[in-house]
Amino acid sequence: MRDVEGWIKTTCAYCGVGCGVEARVLASGRLEIRGDQQHPANFGKLCTKGIALGDTVIHDGRLMSPQLKQPDGFVDIDWEHALNRVAEQFSQIIGEHGPDAVAFYVSGQLLTEDYYVANKLIKGFLGTANIDSNSRLCMASAVVGQKRAFGMDTVAVCYQDIEQAELVILVGSNLAWCHPVLFQRLIVAKQNNAALQVIVIDPRNNESCDIADLHLAIAPGSDVVLFNQLLAYLAAQGELDQDFIAQHTQHFEQAYASASSDAQAVHDIGLSEAECQAFFEAFARTERVLTIYSQGVNQSSQGSDKVNSIINCHLATGKIGKPGCGPFSITGQPNAMGGREVGALANTLAAHMEFNPQDIERVASFWQAEHMATEPGLKALDMFEAIAAGKIKALWIMATNPVVSLPDSSKIKRALEKCPFVVVSDCIEKTATTQFADVLLPAQGWSEKSGTVTNSERRISRQRRLLASPGQAKPDWWIISQVAQRMGFKEQFSYAHEGAVFKEHAALTALDNQGFERDLNLAGLSHLSGSEYQQLLPQQWPVLKQQRSVSHQRLFEDGRFYTPNRKANFVAVTYRAPSIQVCADFPLILNTGRTRDHWHTMTRTGLSARLATHMPEPYLLVHPDTAKKYAVTHGLLAKVSNRHGDCMSRVIETTSMRRDEVFVPIHWNELTASNSKPGGLIDARADRLSGQPEFKFTPVKIADCPMSSFALLLVREPVELGQIDYWVRRKTTGAYLYQIESQQSLQGLDERIHLALTTARSRTIQAASANHRLCAAIDNNQLSWLYLAANQGIAEPTMQQVMAWFAEDKPLAELEQDMMALAQ
Ligand SMILES: Nc1nc2c(c(=O)[nH]1)N[C@H]1C(S)=C(S)[C@@H](COP(=O)(O)OP(=O)(O)OC[C@H]3O[C@@H](n4cnc5c(=O)[nH]c(N)nc54)[C@H](O)[C@@H]3O)O[C@H]1N2
Ligand SMILES: Nc1nc2c(c(=O)[nH]1)N[C@H]1C(S)=C(S)[C@@H](COP(=O)(O)OP(=O)(O)OC[C@H]3O[C@@H](n4cnc5c(=O)[nH]c(N)nc54)[C@H](O)[C@@H]3O)O[C@H]1N2
Ligand code: SF4
Ligand SMILES: [Mo]
């Protein structure tokens, strides 16, 4: 798929929008990136993260070789040794303790091919379903809600519905920052259609509210009440689609009874009657309503019920299966959907099949499985409980960073420390998780991998190899297959190419599936030749027999669902309070989420100087009244804490927050800041059906953190700073910048920093006064590091000036003059 100018079509590495990207390698070795005009997800547009993909394919920090942990650190080993070691340890532990003593913890950032092989190995050959994905933290509640309502995990809508809709409701979704290209589509749709209304339901007045006609600053966790009230309103106003309910659904009465009881109860959901009325009327009077929902819905102890409360309203009004209509669960990760397709969640089997005797038998015979799992395995939180309890003794983590992203992270660390054998496959050498590995396996990164991903609208796109892998990095599917072969399953895992894996996956989806047994059906893609797989165009599933590129844009158009009697289920839901309530000691609610230009634990976006400029530091959003009440100050540091731990970030006072609620981004962690990871505060409680953690409702308190000394440290390579009250690291052009603050005196801070730096052989330049000092080292006529410290905060222009010294190639004499001038 390389055109005459060298452009190769591929798919963005990040979010579930799944934008088509075109990339070409420049003579300098850099990647030039542009949006693919033909890709139906983005038609040429990219967001800041997509545009900066070229910055992140550098080899800084890459894991280049398999490594084995030895008492004094990791040592490089060859693949043969590493694969044998993993295979032997897994075999031995299964032999001694049974199949349930092993587990895989995988990720929506694997390709479908990788995911398929991992799921097949553990469920078909190791004899356990202990495979769960970080999608448990992300999509699990949506999956439960969809399965309960539709009989299958079906996202019915397509992106064109954004342009077709007359009302778009964003519930618990910051589309502007998290799915920016879809947000762009929504902006353009609104410009082209004056009648298109946007309603945002979110405790925060988030960035998506910029285009909202109405923002409902709902009390956190109370979405079920609002949607139950809506259902009651629709019934009372005679706005139900009685024909649709009668012909295509069941259990309306039960759902209605629950909704009315919630509607009559007294719940303070933080909204005025007029606000609710405006929302209810808009929903009732608009024919084409699209409800886009994401983590404000899913990541809740009532996530599954929140999802069904939304779906109930769409079913009750027949606003589903039609252009511009439907509940729309948007996926987070690039292949969150693909992971659900292959079935790599502990409680599903494969290819949208379940743990029932018929499906188990069907999949076992298709795989020629030697040791088929027959019941669901442990979901992510339970899996880590079982590791901590010593029941799981071998764990393989692939493409996820659980020490940062799972709740109660100190417990996760303890579990990993205790686990006798931990394997981590990652492309980055030092993440918060890799240090807990016994064996580290170097995986290919985005620009080196080849395979497929599926986006939020069920569209499968090719990810294509652009660059050679550094060191010995290998594709994840290859690594897993090699281990499988060494465990004795040679024949079933002897794939020559990722295309062969894809074909097998496609064939499994089509097995005993005429098109109505299961929604996921890739029959038309199950006989692709090597070159057809290479050339595969982006397309939505299902792809039935003989169809290679026909798009089924929208499902349920015939009003037939995947339940036994083909009717959709209303699900009776009533409000339950979040799992832990605020109290006198912890009076504030901590909400966590994303920032526009960073991706999760920053292992990749942290490599881009451009992306670091948007939000350079971890921050705490707080209403000015709440800030005043708890004496924290805009621009200064504050500590958020509860019984589990604490974290530190810079206060941003903003009326976009409700009072007594705070928001912290999820990205900064032990590798990029001293102590700014919210995961340490979050309790491991989850929705009881989906197992999805309650990431958006944690009782906490806040306090200011007065500091005495302030410093900037610029270095060419990251350094270990040790115990310093606050530091945060970011990439800048030509250097890494550490912003440092300490409760110690300036002198005390100096001593600590100098311990962290090696000045041997460097020529140093120093200048100091009582209140500040500057110290820089020159190596080979180049600045190698610079330290600027003061007993008050360092002003932004000074910071910019110092950063520029590392970005520019100034003659040394001039640079020294500038430094002396600054030090005066
Ligand atoms: N820039 C960027 N984009 C990303 C990612 C990233 O890391 N960075 N990650 C990707 C992934 S994996 C995911 S899952 C998605 C997540 O995408 P989103 O779900 O849009 O992002 P979040 O910031 O986690 O949370 C969304 C909103 O939920 C709100 N919320 C909190 N509690 C409640 C509640 O009780 N009710 C309601 N209605 N809303 C509530 C929060 O205030 C927040 O604005 O983003 C994807 N896109
Ligand atoms: N407090 C709080 N916590 C949250 C959330 C929240 O909103 N609040 N959101 C949750 C959600 S929705 C999600 S999705 C998770 C995300 O959390 P994680 O999955 O832990 O985050 P990532 O940083 O994306 O981790 C991916 C890892 O895989 C590596 N990697 C990238 N590509 C590949 C590859 O091709 N192969 C291999 N083997 N490795 C690769 C990266 O270097 C990185 O180390 O966080 C969850 N945690
Ligand atoms: S919207 Fe998502 S898929 Fe598209 S360029 Fe941005 S991060 Fe990539
Ligand atoms: Mo996610």
PDB file of N, CA and C and ligand atoms in Angstrom, residues 11-21 35 41-42 45-53 159 175 177-183 332 334 455 596 599, ligand 3:
ATOM      1  N   THR A  11      -3.211   3.169  10.384  1.00  0.00           N
ATOM      2  CA  THR A  11      -4.243   3.687  11.288  1.00  0.00           C
ATOM      3  C   THR A  11      -3.562   4.294  12.507  1.00  0.00           C
ATOM      4  N   CYS A  12      -4.131   5.348  13.041  1.00  0.00           N
ATOM      5  CA  CYS A  12      -3.539   6.048  14.194  1.00  0.00           C
ATOM      6  C   CYS A  12      -3.363   5.080  15.372  1.00  0.00           C
ATOM      7  N   ALA A  13      -2.347   5.366  16.181  1.00  0.00           N
ATOM      8  CA  ALA A  13      -1.997   4.489  17.311  1.00  0.00           C
ATOM      9  C   ALA A  13      -2.903   4.682  18.507  1.00  0.00           C
ATOM     10  N   TYR A  14      -3.645   5.771  18.544  1.00  0.00           N
ATOM     11  CA  TYR A  14      -4.294   6.132  19.799  1.00  0.00           C
ATOM     12  C   TYR A  14      -5.779   5.773  19.847  1.00  0.00           C
ATOM     13  N   CYS A  15      -6.647   6.750  19.789  1.00  0.00           N
ATOM     14  CA  CYS A  15      -7.991   6.480  20.312  1.00  0.00           C
ATOM     15  C   CYS A  15      -8.888   5.678  19.373  1.00  0.00           C
ATOM     16  N   GLY A  16     -10.030   5.317  19.894  1.00  0.00           N
ATOM     17  CA  GLY A  16     -10.983   4.464  19.192  1.00  0.00           C
ATOM     18  C   GLY A  16     -11.684   5.108  18.006  1.00  0.00           C
ATOM     19  N   VAL A  17     -11.396   6.379  17.710  1.00  0.00           N
ATOM     20  CA  VAL A  17     -11.942   6.947  16.466  1.00  0.00           C
ATOM     21  C   VAL A  17     -11.368   6.159  15.291  1.00  0.00           C
ATOM     22  N   GLY A  18     -10.105   5.764  15.417  1.00  0.00           N
ATOM     23  CA  GLY A  18      -9.488   4.922  14.386  1.00  0.00           C
ATOM     24  C   GLY A  18      -9.217   5.668  13.101  1.00  0.00           C
ATOM     25  N   CYS A  19      -8.589   6.835  13.209  1.00  0.00           N
ATOM     26  CA  CYS A  19      -8.357   7.662  12.025  1.00  0.00           C
ATOM     27  C   CYS A  19      -7.357   7.013  11.072  1.00  0.00           C
ATOM     28  N   GLY A  20      -7.631   7.162   9.783  1.00  0.00           N
ATOM     29  CA  GLY A  20      -6.687   6.720   8.767  1.00  0.00           C
ATOM     30  C   GLY A  20      -5.539   7.714   8.681  1.00  0.00           C
ATOM     31  N   VAL A  21      -4.330   7.162   8.666  1.00  0.00           N
ATOM     32  CA  VAL A  21      -3.119   7.979   8.632  1.00  0.00           C
ATOM     33  C   VAL A  21      -2.344   7.595   7.390  1.00  0.00           C
ATOM     34  N   GLY A  35      -3.265  13.045   7.459  1.00  0.00           N
ATOM     35  CA  GLY A  35      -4.519  12.304   7.530  1.00  0.00           C
ATOM     36  C   GLY A  35      -4.840  11.673   6.186  1.00  0.00           C
ATOM     37  N   ALA A  41     -13.342   7.270   8.602  1.00  0.00           N
ATOM     38  CA  ALA A  41     -13.441   7.744   9.990  1.00  0.00           C
ATOM     39  C   ALA A  41     -13.110   9.225  10.070  1.00  0.00           C
ATOM     40  N   ASN A  42     -12.128   9.664   9.302  1.00  0.00           N
ATOM     41  CA  ASN A  42     -11.613  11.026   9.520  1.00  0.00           C
ATOM     42  C   ASN A  42     -11.495  11.874   8.259  1.00  0.00           C
ATOM     43  N   LYS A  45      -8.675  14.310   8.382  1.00  0.00           N
ATOM     44  CA  LYS A  45      -8.373  15.094   9.602  1.00  0.00           C
ATOM     45  C   LYS A  45      -7.581  14.243  10.598  1.00  0.00           C
ATOM     46  N   LEU A  46      -6.758  14.912  11.401  1.00  0.00           N
ATOM     47  CA  LEU A  46      -6.092  14.258  12.533  1.00  0.00           C
ATOM     48  C   LEU A  46      -6.105  15.227  13.706  1.00  0.00           C
ATOM     49  N   CYS A  47      -6.008  14.703  14.910  1.00  0.00           N
ATOM     50  CA  CYS A  47      -5.904  15.606  16.067  1.00  0.00           C
ATOM     51  C   CYS A  47      -4.433  15.797  16.427  1.00  0.00           C
ATOM     52  N   THR A  48      -4.187  16.575  17.485  1.00  0.00           N
ATOM     53  CA  THR A  48      -2.798  16.876  17.865  1.00  0.00           C
ATOM     54  C   THR A  48      -1.964  15.614  18.093  1.00  0.00           C
ATOM     55  N   LYS A  49      -2.574  14.609  18.717  1.00  0.00           N
ATOM     56  CA  LYS A  49      -1.796  13.397  19.011  1.00  0.00           C
ATOM     57  C   LYS A  49      -1.468  12.646  17.714  1.00  0.00           C
ATOM     58  N   GLY A  50      -2.438  12.588  16.815  1.00  0.00           N
ATOM     59  CA  GLY A  50      -2.202  11.919  15.532  1.00  0.00           C
ATOM     60  C   GLY A  50      -1.124  12.638  14.736  1.00  0.00           C
ATOM     61  N   ILE A  51      -1.204  13.964  14.705  1.00  0.00           N
ATOM     62  CA  ILE A  51      -0.229  14.748  13.941  1.00  0.00           C
ATOM     63  C   ILE A  51       1.181  14.526  14.497  1.00  0.00           C
ATOM     64  N   ALA A  52       1.279  14.360  15.807  1.00  0.00           N
ATOM     65  CA  ALA A  52       2.608  14.225  16.438  1.00  0.00           C
ATOM     66  C   ALA A  52       3.121  12.783  16.452  1.00  0.00           C
ATOM     67  N   LEU A  53       2.448  11.870  15.755  1.00  0.00           N
ATOM     68  CA  LEU A  53       2.894  10.467  15.793  1.00  0.00           C
ATOM     69  C   LEU A  53       4.365  10.318  15.412  1.00  0.00           C
ATOM     70  N   TYR A 159     -20.483   6.426  12.333  1.00  0.00           N
ATOM     71  CA  TYR A 159     -20.086   7.834  12.495  1.00  0.00           C
ATOM     72  C   TYR A 159     -20.984   8.785  11.700  1.00  0.00           C
ATOM     73  N   LEU A 175     -15.630  14.414  24.543  1.00  0.00           N
ATOM     74  CA  LEU A 175     -15.320  14.123  23.138  1.00  0.00           C
ATOM     75  C   LEU A 175     -14.266  15.088  22.581  1.00  0.00           C
ATOM     76  N   TRP A 177     -11.671  16.357  23.813  1.00  0.00           N
ATOM     77  CA  TRP A 177     -10.284  16.008  24.128  1.00  0.00           C
ATOM     78  C   TRP A 177      -9.980  14.537  23.896  1.00  0.00           C
ATOM     79  N   CYS A 178     -10.989  13.692  23.967  1.00  0.00           N
ATOM     80  CA  CYS A 178     -10.699  12.253  23.946  1.00  0.00           C
ATOM     81  C   CYS A 178     -11.000  11.600  22.602  1.00  0.00           C
ATOM     82  N   HIS A 179     -11.852  12.198  21.820  1.00  0.00           N
ATOM     83  CA  HIS A 179     -12.136  11.690  20.475  1.00  0.00           C
ATOM     84  C   HIS A 179     -12.218  12.908  19.555  1.00  0.00           C
ATOM     85  N   PRO A 180     -11.104  13.654  19.465  1.00  0.00           N
ATOM     86  CA  PRO A 180     -11.161  14.995  18.865  1.00  0.00           C
ATOM     87  C   PRO A 180     -11.662  15.016  17.420  1.00  0.00           C
ATOM     88  N   VAL A 181     -11.360  13.983  16.649  1.00  0.00           N
ATOM     89  CA  VAL A 181     -11.794  14.039  15.247  1.00  0.00           C
ATOM     90  C   VAL A 181     -13.316  13.825  15.143  1.00  0.00           C
ATOM     91  N   LEU A 182     -13.879  13.016  16.030  1.00  0.00           N
ATOM     92  CA  LEU A 182     -15.350  12.903  16.045  1.00  0.00           C
ATOM     93  C   LEU A 182     -15.959  14.225  16.498  1.00  0.00           C
ATOM     94  N   PHE A 183     -15.281  14.886  17.434  1.00  0.00           N
ATOM     95  CA  PHE A 183     -15.773  16.186  17.904  1.00  0.00           C
ATOM     96  C   PHE A 183     -15.749  17.193  16.746  1.00  0.00           C
ATOM     97  N   GLY A 332     -12.455   3.533  23.730  1.00  0.00           N
ATOM     98  CA  GLY A 332     -11.322   4.361  24.107  1.00  0.00           C
ATOM     99  C   GLY A 332     -10.079   4.037  23.315  1.00  0.00           C
ATOM    100  N   PRO A 334      -7.375   2.067  20.629  1.00  0.00           N
ATOM    101  CA  PRO A 334      -7.455   1.854  19.180  1.00  0.00           C
ATOM    102  C   PRO A 334      -8.084   0.511  18.824  1.00  0.00           C
ATOM    103  N   ASN A 455     -12.421   0.084  15.022  1.00  0.00           N
ATOM    104  CA  ASN A 455     -12.734   1.333  15.733  1.00  0.00           C
ATOM    105  C   ASN A 455     -14.145   1.295  16.326  1.00  0.00           C
ATOM    106  N   ARG A 596      -5.938  16.533  26.732  1.00  0.00           N
ATOM    107  CA  ARG A 596      -6.002  16.467  25.270  1.00  0.00           C
ATOM    108  C   ARG A 596      -4.778  15.815  24.642  1.00  0.00           C
ATOM    109  N   TRP A 599      -1.534  10.553  26.288  1.00  0.00           N
ATOM    110  CA  TRP A 599      -2.167   9.252  26.189  1.00  0.00           C
ATOM    111  C   TRP A 599      -1.791   8.444  27.424  1.00  0.00           C
TER     112      TRP A 599
HETATM  113  S1  SF4 B   3      -8.894  11.367  16.976  1.00  0.00           S
HETATM  114 FE1  SF4 B   3      -7.961   9.533  17.878  1.00  0.00          FE
HETATM  115  S2  SF4 B   3      -7.514   8.204  16.118  1.00  0.00           S
HETATM  116 FE2  SF4 B   3      -7.876  10.265  15.324  1.00  0.00          FE
HETATM  117  S3  SF4 B   3      -5.869  11.231  15.184  1.00  0.00           S
HETATM  118 FE3  SF4 B   3      -6.701  11.750  17.191  1.00  0.00          FE
HETATM  119  S4  SF4 B   3      -5.944  10.162  18.597  1.00  0.00           S
HETATM  120 FE4  SF4 B   3      -5.661   9.409  16.490  1.00  0.00          FE
END
